[in-house]
PDB file of C-alpha atoms in Angstrom:
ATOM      1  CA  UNK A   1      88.711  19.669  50.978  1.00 39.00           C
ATOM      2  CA  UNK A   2      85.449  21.678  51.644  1.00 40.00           C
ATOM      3  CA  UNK A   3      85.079  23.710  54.826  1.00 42.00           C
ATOM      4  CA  UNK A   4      82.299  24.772  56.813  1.00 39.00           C
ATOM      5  CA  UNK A   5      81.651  27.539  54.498  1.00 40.00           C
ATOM      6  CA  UNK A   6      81.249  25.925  51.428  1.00 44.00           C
ATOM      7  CA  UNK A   7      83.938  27.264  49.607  1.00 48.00           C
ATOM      8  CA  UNK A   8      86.719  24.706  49.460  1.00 46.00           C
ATOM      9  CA  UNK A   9      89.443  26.938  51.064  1.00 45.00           C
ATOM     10  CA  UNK A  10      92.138  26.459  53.126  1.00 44.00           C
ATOM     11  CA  UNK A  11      93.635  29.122  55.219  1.00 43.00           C
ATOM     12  CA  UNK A  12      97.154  27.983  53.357  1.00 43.00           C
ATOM     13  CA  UNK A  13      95.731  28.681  50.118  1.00 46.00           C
ATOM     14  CA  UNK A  14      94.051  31.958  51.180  1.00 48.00           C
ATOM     15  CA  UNK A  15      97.110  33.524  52.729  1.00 47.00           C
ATOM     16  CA  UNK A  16      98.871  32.742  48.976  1.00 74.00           C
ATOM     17  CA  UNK A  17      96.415  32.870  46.390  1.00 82.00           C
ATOM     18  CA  UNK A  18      95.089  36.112  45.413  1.00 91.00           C
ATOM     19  CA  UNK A  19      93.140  37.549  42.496  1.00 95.00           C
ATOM     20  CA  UNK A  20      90.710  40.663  41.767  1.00 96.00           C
ATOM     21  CA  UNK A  21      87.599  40.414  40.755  1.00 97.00           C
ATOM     22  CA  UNK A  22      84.910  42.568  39.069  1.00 97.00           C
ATOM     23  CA  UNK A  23      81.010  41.747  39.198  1.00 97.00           C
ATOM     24  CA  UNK A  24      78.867  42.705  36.248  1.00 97.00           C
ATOM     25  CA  UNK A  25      75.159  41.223  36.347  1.00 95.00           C
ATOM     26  CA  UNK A  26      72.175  43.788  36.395  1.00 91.00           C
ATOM     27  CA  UNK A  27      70.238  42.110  39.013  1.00 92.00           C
ATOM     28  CA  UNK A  28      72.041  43.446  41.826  1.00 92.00           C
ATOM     29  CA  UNK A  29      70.429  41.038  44.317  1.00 93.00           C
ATOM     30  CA  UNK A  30      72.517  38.486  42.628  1.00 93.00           C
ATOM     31  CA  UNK A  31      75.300  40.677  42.788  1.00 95.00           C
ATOM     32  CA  UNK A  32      75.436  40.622  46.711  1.00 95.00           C
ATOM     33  CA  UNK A  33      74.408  37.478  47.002  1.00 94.00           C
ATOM     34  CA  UNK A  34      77.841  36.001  44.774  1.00 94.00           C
ATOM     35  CA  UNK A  35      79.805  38.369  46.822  1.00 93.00           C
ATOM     36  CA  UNK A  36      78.446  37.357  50.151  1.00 94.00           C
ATOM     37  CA  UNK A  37      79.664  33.917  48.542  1.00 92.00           C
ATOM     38  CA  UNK A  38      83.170  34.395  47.337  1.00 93.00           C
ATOM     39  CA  UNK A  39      83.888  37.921  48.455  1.00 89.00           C
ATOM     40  CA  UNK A  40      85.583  37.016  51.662  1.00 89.00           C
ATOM     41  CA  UNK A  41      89.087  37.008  50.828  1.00 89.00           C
ATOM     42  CA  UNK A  42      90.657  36.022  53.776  1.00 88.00           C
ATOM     43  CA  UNK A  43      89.129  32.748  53.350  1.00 90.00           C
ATOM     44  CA  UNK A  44      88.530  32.867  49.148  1.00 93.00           C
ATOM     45  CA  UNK A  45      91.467  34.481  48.187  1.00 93.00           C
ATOM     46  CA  UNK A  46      89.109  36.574  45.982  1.00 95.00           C
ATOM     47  CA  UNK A  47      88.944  40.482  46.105  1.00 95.00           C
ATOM     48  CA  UNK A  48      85.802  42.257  44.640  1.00 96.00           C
ATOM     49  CA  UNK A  49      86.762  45.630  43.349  1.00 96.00           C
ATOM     50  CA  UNK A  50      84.366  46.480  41.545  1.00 96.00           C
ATOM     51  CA  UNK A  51      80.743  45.951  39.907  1.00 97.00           C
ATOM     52  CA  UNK A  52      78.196  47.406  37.129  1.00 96.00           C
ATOM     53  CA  UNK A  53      75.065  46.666  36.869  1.00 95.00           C
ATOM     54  CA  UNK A  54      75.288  47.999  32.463  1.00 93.00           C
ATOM     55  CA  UNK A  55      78.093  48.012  29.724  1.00 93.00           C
ATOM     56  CA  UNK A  56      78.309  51.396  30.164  1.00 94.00           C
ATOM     57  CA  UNK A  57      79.088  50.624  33.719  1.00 96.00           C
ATOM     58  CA  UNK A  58      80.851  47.604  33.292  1.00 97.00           C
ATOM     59  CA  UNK A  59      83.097  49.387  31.001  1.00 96.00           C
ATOM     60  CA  UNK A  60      84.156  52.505  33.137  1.00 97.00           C
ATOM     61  CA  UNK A  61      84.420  50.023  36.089  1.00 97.00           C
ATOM     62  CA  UNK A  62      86.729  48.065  34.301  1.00 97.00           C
ATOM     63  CA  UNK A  63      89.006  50.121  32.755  1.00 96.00           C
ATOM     64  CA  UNK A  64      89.519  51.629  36.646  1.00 97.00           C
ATOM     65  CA  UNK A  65      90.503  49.296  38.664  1.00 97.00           C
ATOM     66  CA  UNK A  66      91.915  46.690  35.931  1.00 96.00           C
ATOM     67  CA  UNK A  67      90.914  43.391  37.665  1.00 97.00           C
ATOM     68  CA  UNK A  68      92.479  39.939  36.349  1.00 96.00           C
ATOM     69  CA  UNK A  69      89.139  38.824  35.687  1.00 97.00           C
ATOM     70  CA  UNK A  70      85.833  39.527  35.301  1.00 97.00           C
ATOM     71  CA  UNK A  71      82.873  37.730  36.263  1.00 97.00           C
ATOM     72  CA  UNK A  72      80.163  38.667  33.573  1.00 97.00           C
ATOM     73  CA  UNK A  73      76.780  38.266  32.905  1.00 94.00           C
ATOM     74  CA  UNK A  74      75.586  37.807  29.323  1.00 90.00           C
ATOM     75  CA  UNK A  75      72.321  39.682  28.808  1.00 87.00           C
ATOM     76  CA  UNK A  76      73.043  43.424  29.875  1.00 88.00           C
ATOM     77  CA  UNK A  77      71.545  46.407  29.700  1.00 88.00           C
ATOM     78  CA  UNK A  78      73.176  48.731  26.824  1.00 86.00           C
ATOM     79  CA  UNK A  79      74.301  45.719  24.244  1.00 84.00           C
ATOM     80  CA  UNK A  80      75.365  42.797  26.464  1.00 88.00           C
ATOM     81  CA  UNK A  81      78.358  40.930  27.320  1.00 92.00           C
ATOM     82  CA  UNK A  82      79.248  40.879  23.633  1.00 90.00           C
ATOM     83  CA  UNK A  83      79.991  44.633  23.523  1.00 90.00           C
ATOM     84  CA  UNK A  84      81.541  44.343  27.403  1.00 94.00           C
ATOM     85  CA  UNK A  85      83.865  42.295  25.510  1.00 93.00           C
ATOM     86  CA  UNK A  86      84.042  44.283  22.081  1.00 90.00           C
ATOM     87  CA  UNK A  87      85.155  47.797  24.414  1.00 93.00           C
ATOM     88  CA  UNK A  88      87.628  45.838  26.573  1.00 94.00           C
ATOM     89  CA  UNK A  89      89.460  43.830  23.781  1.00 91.00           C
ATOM     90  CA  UNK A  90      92.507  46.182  24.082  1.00 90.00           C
ATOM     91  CA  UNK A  91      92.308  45.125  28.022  1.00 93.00           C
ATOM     92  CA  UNK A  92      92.185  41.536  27.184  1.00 90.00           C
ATOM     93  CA  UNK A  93      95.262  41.525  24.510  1.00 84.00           C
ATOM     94  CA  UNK A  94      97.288  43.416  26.868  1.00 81.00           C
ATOM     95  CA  UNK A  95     100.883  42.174  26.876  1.00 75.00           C
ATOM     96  CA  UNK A  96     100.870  42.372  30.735  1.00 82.00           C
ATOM     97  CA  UNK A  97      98.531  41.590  33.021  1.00 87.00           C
ATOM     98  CA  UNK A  98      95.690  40.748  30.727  1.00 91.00           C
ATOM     99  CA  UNK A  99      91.987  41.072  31.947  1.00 96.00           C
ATOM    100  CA  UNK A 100      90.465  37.787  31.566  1.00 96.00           C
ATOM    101  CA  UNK A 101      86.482  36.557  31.118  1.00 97.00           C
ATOM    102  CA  UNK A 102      84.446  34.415  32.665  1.00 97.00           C
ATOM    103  CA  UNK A 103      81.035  34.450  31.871  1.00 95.00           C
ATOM    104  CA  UNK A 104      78.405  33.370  34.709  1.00 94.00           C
ATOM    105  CA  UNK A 105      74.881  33.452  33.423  1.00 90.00           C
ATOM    106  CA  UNK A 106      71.492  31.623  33.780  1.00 87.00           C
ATOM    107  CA  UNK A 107      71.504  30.970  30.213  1.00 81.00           C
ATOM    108  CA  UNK A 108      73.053  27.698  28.378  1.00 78.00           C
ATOM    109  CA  UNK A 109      71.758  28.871  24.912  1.00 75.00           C
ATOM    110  CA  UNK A 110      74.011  28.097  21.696  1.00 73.00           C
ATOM    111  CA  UNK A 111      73.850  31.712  20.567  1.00 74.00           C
ATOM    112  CA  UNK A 112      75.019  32.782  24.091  1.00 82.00           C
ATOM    113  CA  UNK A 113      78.216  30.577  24.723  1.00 84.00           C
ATOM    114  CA  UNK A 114      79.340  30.833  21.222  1.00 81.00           C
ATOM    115  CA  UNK A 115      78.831  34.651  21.391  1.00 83.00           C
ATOM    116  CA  UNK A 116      80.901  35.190  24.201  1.00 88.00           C
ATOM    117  CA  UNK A 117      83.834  32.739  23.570  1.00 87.00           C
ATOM    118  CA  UNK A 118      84.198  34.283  20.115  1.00 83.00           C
ATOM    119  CA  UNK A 119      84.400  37.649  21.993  1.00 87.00           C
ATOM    120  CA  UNK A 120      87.272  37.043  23.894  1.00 90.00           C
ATOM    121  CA  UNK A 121      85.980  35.318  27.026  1.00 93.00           C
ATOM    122  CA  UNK A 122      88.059  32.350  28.061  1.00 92.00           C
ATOM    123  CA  UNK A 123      84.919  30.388  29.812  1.00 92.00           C
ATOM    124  CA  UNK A 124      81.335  29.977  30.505  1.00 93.00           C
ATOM    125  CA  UNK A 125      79.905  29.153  33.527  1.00 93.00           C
ATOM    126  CA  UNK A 126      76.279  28.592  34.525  1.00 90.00           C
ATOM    127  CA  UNK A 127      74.503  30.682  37.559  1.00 90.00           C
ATOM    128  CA  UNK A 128      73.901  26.767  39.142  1.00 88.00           C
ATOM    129  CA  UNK A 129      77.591  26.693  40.017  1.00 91.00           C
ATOM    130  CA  UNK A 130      78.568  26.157  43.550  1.00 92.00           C
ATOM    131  CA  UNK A 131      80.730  28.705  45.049  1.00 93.00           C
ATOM    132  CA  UNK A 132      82.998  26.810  45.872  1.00 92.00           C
ATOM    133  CA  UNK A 133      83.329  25.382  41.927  1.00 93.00           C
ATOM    134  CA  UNK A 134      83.167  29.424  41.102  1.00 95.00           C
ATOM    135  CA  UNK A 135      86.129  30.493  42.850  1.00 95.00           C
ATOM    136  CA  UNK A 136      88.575  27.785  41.467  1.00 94.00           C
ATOM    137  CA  UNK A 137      87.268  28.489  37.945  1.00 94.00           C
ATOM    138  CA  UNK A 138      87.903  32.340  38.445  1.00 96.00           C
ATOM    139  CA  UNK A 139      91.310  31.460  39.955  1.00 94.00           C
ATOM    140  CA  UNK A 140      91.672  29.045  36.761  1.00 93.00           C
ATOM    141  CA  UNK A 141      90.673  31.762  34.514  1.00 94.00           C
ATOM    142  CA  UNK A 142      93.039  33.932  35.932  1.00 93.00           C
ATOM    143  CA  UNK A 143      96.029  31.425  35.205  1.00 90.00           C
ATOM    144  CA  UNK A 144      94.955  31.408  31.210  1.00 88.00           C
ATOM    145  CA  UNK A 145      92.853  28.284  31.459  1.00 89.00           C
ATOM    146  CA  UNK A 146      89.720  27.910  29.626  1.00 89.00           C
ATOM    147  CA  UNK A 147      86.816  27.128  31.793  1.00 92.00           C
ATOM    148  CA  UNK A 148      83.114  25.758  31.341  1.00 88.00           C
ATOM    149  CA  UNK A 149      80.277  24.020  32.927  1.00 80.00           C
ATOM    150  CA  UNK A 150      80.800  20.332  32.289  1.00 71.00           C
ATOM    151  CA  UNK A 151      77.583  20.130  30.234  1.00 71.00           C
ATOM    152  CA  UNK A 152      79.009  22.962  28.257  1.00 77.00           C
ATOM    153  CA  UNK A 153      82.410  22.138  27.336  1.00 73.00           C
ATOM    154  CA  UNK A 154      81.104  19.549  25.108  1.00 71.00           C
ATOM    155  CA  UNK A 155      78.477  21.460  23.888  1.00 68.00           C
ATOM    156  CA  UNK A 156      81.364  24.056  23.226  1.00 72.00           C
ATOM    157  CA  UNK A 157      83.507  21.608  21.394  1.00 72.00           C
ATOM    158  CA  UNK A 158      80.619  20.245  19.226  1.00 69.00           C
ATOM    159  CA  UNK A 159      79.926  23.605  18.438  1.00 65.00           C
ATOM    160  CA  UNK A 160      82.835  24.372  17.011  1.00 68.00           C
ATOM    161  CA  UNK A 161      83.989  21.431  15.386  1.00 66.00           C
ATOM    162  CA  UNK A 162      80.616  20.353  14.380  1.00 58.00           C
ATOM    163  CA  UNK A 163      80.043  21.619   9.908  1.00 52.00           C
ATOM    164  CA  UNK A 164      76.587  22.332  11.366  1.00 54.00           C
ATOM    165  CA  UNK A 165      77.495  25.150  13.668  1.00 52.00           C
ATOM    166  CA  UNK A 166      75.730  28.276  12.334  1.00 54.00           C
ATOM    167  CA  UNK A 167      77.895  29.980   9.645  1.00 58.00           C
ATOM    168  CA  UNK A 168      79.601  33.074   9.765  1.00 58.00           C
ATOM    169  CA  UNK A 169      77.736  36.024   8.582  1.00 68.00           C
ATOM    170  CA  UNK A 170      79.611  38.403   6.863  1.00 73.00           C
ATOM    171  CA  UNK A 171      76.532  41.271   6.373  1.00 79.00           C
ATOM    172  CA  UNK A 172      75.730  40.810   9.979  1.00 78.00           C
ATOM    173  CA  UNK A 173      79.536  40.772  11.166  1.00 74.00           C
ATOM    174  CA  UNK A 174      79.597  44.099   9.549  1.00 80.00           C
ATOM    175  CA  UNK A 175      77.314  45.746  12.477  1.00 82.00           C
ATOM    176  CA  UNK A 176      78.601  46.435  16.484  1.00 79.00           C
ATOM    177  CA  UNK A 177      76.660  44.806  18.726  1.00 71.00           C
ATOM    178  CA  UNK A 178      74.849  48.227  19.727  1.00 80.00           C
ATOM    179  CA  UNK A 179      73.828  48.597  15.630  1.00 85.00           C
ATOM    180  CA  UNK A 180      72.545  44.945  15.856  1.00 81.00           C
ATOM    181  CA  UNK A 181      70.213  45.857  18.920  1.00 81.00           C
ATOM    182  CA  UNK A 182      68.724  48.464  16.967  1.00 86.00           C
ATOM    183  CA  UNK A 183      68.391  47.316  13.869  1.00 87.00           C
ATOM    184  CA  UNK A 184      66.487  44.143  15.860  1.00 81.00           C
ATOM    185  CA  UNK A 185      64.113  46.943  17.194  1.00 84.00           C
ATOM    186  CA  UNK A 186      63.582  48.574  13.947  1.00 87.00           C
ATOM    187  CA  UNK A 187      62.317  45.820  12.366  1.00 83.00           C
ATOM    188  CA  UNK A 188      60.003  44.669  15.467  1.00 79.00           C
ATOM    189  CA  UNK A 189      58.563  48.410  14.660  1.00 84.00           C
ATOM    190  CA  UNK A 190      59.742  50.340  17.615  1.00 85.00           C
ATOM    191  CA  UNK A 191      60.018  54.220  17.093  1.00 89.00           C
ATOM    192  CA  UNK A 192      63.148  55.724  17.740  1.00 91.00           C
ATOM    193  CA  UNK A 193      61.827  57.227  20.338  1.00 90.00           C
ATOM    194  CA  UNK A 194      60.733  53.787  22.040  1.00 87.00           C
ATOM    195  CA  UNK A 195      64.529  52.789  21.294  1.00 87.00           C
ATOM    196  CA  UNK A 196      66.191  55.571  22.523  1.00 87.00           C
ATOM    197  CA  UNK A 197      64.509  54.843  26.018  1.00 84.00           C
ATOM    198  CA  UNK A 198      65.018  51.035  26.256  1.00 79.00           C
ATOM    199  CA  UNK A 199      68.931  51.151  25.084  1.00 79.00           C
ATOM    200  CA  UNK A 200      69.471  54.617  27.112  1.00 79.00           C
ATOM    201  CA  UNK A 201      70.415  56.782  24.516  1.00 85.00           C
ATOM    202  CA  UNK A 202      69.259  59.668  22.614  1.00 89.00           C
ATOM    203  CA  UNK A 203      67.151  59.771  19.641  1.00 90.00           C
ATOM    204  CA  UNK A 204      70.063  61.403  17.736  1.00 92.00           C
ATOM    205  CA  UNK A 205      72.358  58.086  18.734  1.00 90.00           C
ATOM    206  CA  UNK A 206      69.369  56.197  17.337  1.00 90.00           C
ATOM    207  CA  UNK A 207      69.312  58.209  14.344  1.00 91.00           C
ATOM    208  CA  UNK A 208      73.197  58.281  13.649  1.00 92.00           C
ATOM    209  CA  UNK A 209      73.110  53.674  14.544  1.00 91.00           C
ATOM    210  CA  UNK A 210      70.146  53.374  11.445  1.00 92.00           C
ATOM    211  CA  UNK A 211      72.410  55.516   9.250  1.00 92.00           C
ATOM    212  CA  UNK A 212      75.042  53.125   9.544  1.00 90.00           C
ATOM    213  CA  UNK A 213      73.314  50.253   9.601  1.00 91.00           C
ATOM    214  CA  UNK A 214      71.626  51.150   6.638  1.00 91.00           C
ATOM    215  CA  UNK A 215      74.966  52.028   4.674  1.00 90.00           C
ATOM    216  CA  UNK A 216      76.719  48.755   6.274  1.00 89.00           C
ATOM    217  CA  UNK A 217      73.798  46.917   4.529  1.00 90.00           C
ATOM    218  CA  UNK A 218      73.780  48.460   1.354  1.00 89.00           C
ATOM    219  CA  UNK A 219      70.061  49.203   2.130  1.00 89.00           C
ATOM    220  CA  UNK A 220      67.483  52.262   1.380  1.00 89.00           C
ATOM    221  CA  UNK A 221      65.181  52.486   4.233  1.00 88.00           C
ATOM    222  CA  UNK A 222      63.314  51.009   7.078  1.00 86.00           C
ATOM    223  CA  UNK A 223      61.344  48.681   5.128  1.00 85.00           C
ATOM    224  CA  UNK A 224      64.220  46.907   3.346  1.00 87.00           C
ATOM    225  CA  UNK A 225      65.810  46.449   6.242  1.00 87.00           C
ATOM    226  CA  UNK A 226      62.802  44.814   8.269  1.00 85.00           C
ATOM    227  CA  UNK A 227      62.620  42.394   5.347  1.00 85.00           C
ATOM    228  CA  UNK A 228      66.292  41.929   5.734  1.00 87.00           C
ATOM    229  CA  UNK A 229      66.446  41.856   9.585  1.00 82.00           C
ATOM    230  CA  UNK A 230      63.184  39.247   9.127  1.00 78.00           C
ATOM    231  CA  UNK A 231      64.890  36.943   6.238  1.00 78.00           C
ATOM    232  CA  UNK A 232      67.820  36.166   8.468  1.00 74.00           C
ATOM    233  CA  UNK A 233      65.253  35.499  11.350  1.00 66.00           C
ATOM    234  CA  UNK A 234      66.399  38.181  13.785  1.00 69.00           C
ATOM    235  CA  UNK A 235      63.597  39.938  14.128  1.00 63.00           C
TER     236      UNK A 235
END
């Protein structure tokens, strides 16, 4: 039953039904405007502790205040919510009191759903989601359920199932997310200077990702690994 605020809640349920949350989107707009929508736990049941606008962020946040799940955004700042994922995984296989994902983004791309789930996120949910749809999928999440838009949860199981889902690459498994970002900017021809600025990190970090990317790939230099980067279409 809905109430006047939109979110489905009961003041029974609210007074027994609890779970922390953390935010992570980089448009912080949206940020307010989600917890403005579920935020109010007295009525929700949901507690924000947290939110990061970066991975960086996301990460530190995190790891602080240990929420049961995680509300994140897929395209980030600093590698996305693949690496959010990649530098929580000893969070998520904790024995107790696992934190869980649930990824809310704008974006119902193949490469984006499939990216996330095989990270360690146990749903995907699009940013057209009502809030009050949001909070029983967080609450959902929280209980070890797997959760996703209806459009996507066939999508999802087509995906997988499906001998046409795109193959596992070994080479490319090979690289962190982080390495993958810059070897992507590499081969569009960005200096390492222009790369240190748009991931935020030094020109040394840049230097020290190439090097292993390079050795990862078995490869001698920039220009084999531009025609490498473009063969596989990821430039």
């Amino acid at each position: 039953m809905s109430d006047e605020t939109g979110t489905g809640s009961t003041a029974a349920q609210t007074t027994e039904r609890r779970v922390r949350v953390v935010l992570v989107d980089d448009h912080r707009m949206f940020r307010t405007g989600v917890q403005a929508e579920i935020g109010r736990t007295d009525v929700t049941g949901v507690e924000v502790v947290g939110e990061a606008a970066d991975v960086d962020q996301a990460v530190t946040v995190i790891t602080a205040t240990r929420p049961e799940v995680v509300l994140l955004d897929v395209h980030l700042p600093g590698g996305g919510g693949v690496e959010v994922l990649r530098r929580c995984a000893n969070l998520m296989a904790a024995a107790e009191d696992p934190v869980r994902f649930l990824a809310l983004s704008v974006s119902d791309a193949a490469e984006d759903v499939i990216g996330v789930i095989r990270g360690g996120a146990r749903g995907y949910v699009t940013k057209t989601i009502t809030g009050t749809d949001l909070v029983d999928s967080i609450f959902r999440v929280q209980e070890g359920d797997a959760v996703f838009s209806p459009r996507l949860a066939g999508f999802v199981l087509d995906a997988f199932a499906s001998t046409d889902a795109p193959p596992v690459d070994e080479d490319l498994d090979r690289l962190t997310q982080r390495e993958r970002e810059v070897l992507r900017l590499i081969a569009r021809g960005y200096a390492y200077k222009e790369i240190a600025k748009q991931l935020y990190i030094s020109v040394k970090t840049v230097e020290s990702h190439v090097s292993a990317v390079l050795r990862k790939l078995q490869l001698s230099n920039r220009h084999e690994l531009t025609r490498w980067a473009t063969a596989r279409r990821l430039v």
